[in-house]
Amino acid sequence: MGINANKGSTTTVLPIIAGFVGADAVADVLATEIHKSEEISLLIDIGTNTEIFLGNKNDIICCSCASGPAFEGGHIKHGMKAVTGAIEKIRISPNFEVKYETIGKVKPKGLCGSAVLDAVAEMLKNRIIDKHGVFKQNIKTKRLKKGKKGKRFIIAWGKETATGKEIVITQRDINEIQLAKAAIYTGCSILMKRKGIKTAEIDKVYIAGAFGSYLNLENAKIIGLIPNIPAEKIRLVGNTAVVGAKMALLSKKKMKEAEEISKRIRYLELANDPDFEQEFARALLFPELKGLQKF
């Protein structure tokens, strides 16, 4: 395993729920304690593979969706991890001027996942792209350019960046975000259907994972990534997988609890659900800004 430990030491791992809902997901539940609560909770651990849980102490159903690496900066032209030099926040004004913040307050090198999400949400708000995620034809700004590989929107001019090159959002980048958010939306939507739960009935939403720590909640709702639920019901809980693992490491009682969690939670295979294809196709569209997306 590559761990520098005593030869006589033992390795203990948490149990899994299903093939794509593993020990980290069990740790998420253990840390948030949604399995003990009367309240109906929606737990979303966002990553390349996103795990979603819905329910309370009486019953929890879960699924896994292949959301891809876009929210972690992967498959994005100027994407990067959330480290020093990454643009983490973006605002676009009605006259298409851009303001951004970088991690470490240094010249930008690229875009981390939260910045890409912000950029797409801001372009929707300012009608730069339509509900299909396509750049509109009538936009008049020097920031929107057309090349051999399609249009791109300039976030940072070359003179502003650490590399001396423009940092942009491309049409393909937008499409990657659509695929990622549609996967997560579909998972939430189908779990709610199978449980017979409506948006208004959800008491708490937990957003877990490294990406969730930097998430702009309003922008996440604008692109249709998470339910249109009041911000006071949503908690950004960070890396609960690590928290849960530590709990199990330090307590035999918690380890036993983790084993019980893995047996109690029902797993739904999204790809086999009869509504999957229709829900996913619908989720690819960005919501209309007037009402936002509702599950």
XYZ file of C-alpha atoms in Angstrom, residues 68-267:
200
model
C -16.635 13.627 -14.395
C -13.703 15.863 -13.418
C -15.023 19.232 -14.670
C -15.810 20.538 -11.176
C -12.250 19.692 -10.171
C -10.770 21.526 -13.171
C -10.437 18.457 -15.398
C -11.371 18.437 -19.120
C -11.436 22.255 -18.966
C -9.098 24.131 -21.350
C -7.525 26.245 -18.620
C -8.708 24.134 -15.704
C -6.506 23.400 -12.699
C -6.775 22.262 -9.103
C -7.750 24.700 -6.354
C -4.189 25.772 -5.533
C -2.294 29.066 -5.495
C -2.787 30.926 -8.771
C -6.154 29.401 -9.590
C -9.027 31.778 -10.210
C -11.673 30.747 -7.667
C -14.398 33.405 -8.034
C -15.738 35.232 -11.085
C -18.216 38.054 -11.635
C -19.341 39.394 -15.021
C -21.034 42.798 -15.235
C -23.905 43.715 -17.604
C -21.350 45.370 -19.920
C -19.393 42.064 -19.966
C -16.458 43.213 -17.861
C -14.948 40.529 -15.635
C -13.780 40.644 -12.035
C -12.088 37.641 -10.476
C -10.267 36.484 -7.361
C -7.335 34.085 -7.257
C -6.194 31.734 -4.531
C -3.188 33.361 -2.876
C -3.994 36.777 -4.387
C -1.424 36.267 -7.165
C -1.587 36.524 -10.957
C -3.885 33.845 -12.375
C -2.619 30.626 -13.942
C -5.965 28.974 -14.670
C -9.450 28.179 -13.415
C -10.442 25.840 -10.602
C -13.855 24.169 -10.631
C -15.693 26.818 -8.627
C -14.526 29.518 -11.056
C -15.743 27.564 -14.079
C -19.136 27.149 -12.409
C -19.208 30.887 -11.605
C -18.305 31.764 -15.188
C -21.107 29.656 -16.649
C -23.657 31.031 -14.168
C -22.557 34.609 -14.857
C -22.780 34.060 -18.613
C -26.319 32.754 -18.147
C -27.289 35.760 -16.018
C -25.882 38.172 -18.589
C -27.445 36.307 -21.543
C -24.062 35.514 -23.083
C -25.126 31.879 -23.473
C -28.603 30.404 -23.891
C -30.325 27.550 -22.050
C -28.612 25.076 -24.396
C -25.223 26.400 -23.282
C -24.487 27.951 -26.689
C -22.871 31.372 -27.100
C -25.404 33.861 -28.460
C -24.816 35.537 -31.813
C -25.657 39.143 -30.906
C -23.129 39.667 -28.099
C -20.892 42.665 -28.750
C -17.736 42.510 -26.662
C -14.030 42.056 -27.332
C -14.035 39.260 -24.786
C -16.008 36.939 -27.062
C -13.799 35.583 -29.836
C -14.233 32.987 -32.541
C -11.492 30.590 -33.601
C -11.046 27.345 -35.508
C -12.363 25.361 -32.531
C -15.355 27.600 -31.885
C -16.089 30.570 -29.664
C -14.411 31.388 -26.386
C -14.977 34.015 -23.709
C -11.913 35.720 -22.241
C -11.830 35.732 -18.446
C -8.329 37.216 -18.069
C -6.274 39.009 -20.718
C -2.729 37.832 -21.354
C -1.217 40.909 -19.700
C -3.014 39.995 -16.457
C -1.918 36.367 -16.172
C 1.139 34.571 -14.802
C 1.628 32.779 -18.121
C 1.218 35.813 -20.365
C -1.591 34.004 -22.194
C -5.335 34.565 -22.102
C -7.436 32.465 -19.745
C -10.707 31.592 -21.429
C -13.929 29.603 -21.192
C -14.630 27.657 -24.381
C -17.786 26.148 -25.809
C -16.441 22.726 -24.894
C -15.860 23.851 -21.293
C -19.511 24.858 -21.034
C -20.577 21.491 -22.440
C -18.416 19.698 -19.851
C -20.186 21.610 -17.077
C -23.550 20.697 -18.608
C -22.691 16.998 -18.562
C -21.431 17.165 -14.977
C -24.338 19.103 -13.547
C -26.864 17.019 -15.503
C -25.475 13.833 -13.973
C -25.856 15.215 -10.449
C -29.272 16.745 -11.143
C -30.502 13.438 -12.550
C -29.298 11.547 -9.501
C -31.105 13.928 -7.144
C -34.241 13.971 -9.264
C -34.589 10.196 -9.537
C -33.908 9.597 -5.841
C -36.625 12.114 -4.993
C -39.048 10.413 -7.365
C -38.374 6.989 -5.915
C -38.790 8.291 -2.365
C -41.845 10.381 -3.253
C -40.208 13.497 -1.820
C -40.601 17.037 -3.167
C -38.093 19.869 -2.922
C -40.053 21.677 -0.202
C -39.956 18.556 1.978
C -36.156 18.472 2.169
C -35.008 19.885 5.499
C -31.244 19.962 4.917
C -28.808 19.709 2.034
C -25.192 18.757 2.748
C -22.615 19.498 0.045
C -19.463 17.473 0.688
C -16.125 17.110 -1.079
C -13.242 19.494 -1.716
C -15.131 21.277 -4.503
C -18.092 21.922 -2.218
C -15.939 24.022 0.103
C -15.606 26.753 -2.554
C -19.116 26.515 -4.001
C -21.197 29.637 -4.662
C -24.645 28.342 -3.717
C -26.668 30.809 -5.772
C -24.627 30.102 -8.889
C -24.951 26.365 -8.259
C -28.734 26.804 -8.257
C -28.638 29.018 -11.349
C -26.980 26.318 -13.474
C -29.219 23.598 -12.010
C -26.539 21.740 -10.079
C -28.417 21.612 -6.769
C -32.106 21.976 -5.855
C -33.623 25.432 -5.576
C -33.656 25.305 -1.786
C -33.205 28.297 0.583
C -29.566 28.904 1.465
C -30.238 28.522 5.192
C -31.030 24.842 4.600
C -27.737 24.169 2.800
C -24.461 23.334 4.544
C -21.038 23.128 2.926
C -19.394 20.419 5.023
C -16.046 19.910 3.279
C -14.235 16.587 3.284
C -16.595 14.558 5.472
C -15.068 11.334 4.136
C -11.896 12.103 6.095
C -13.891 13.190 9.149
C -15.892 9.959 9.112
C -12.765 7.855 8.639
C -11.147 9.486 11.682
C -14.281 8.844 13.725
C -14.175 5.143 12.845
C -10.427 4.966 13.482
C -10.744 6.364 16.994
C -13.884 4.525 18.082
C -14.910 0.871 17.824
C -18.478 2.025 18.390
C -18.282 4.268 15.316
C -16.740 1.474 13.257
C -19.669 -0.763 14.166
C -22.017 2.097 13.294
C -20.352 2.373 9.874
C -20.977 -1.328 9.278
C -24.642 -0.869 10.173
C -24.893 2.114 7.804
C -23.543 0.070 4.890
C -26.208 -2.595 5.456
C -29.134 -0.221 5.989
C -28.813 2.074 2.993
C -30.588 1.072 -0.213
C -28.651 1.458 -3.469
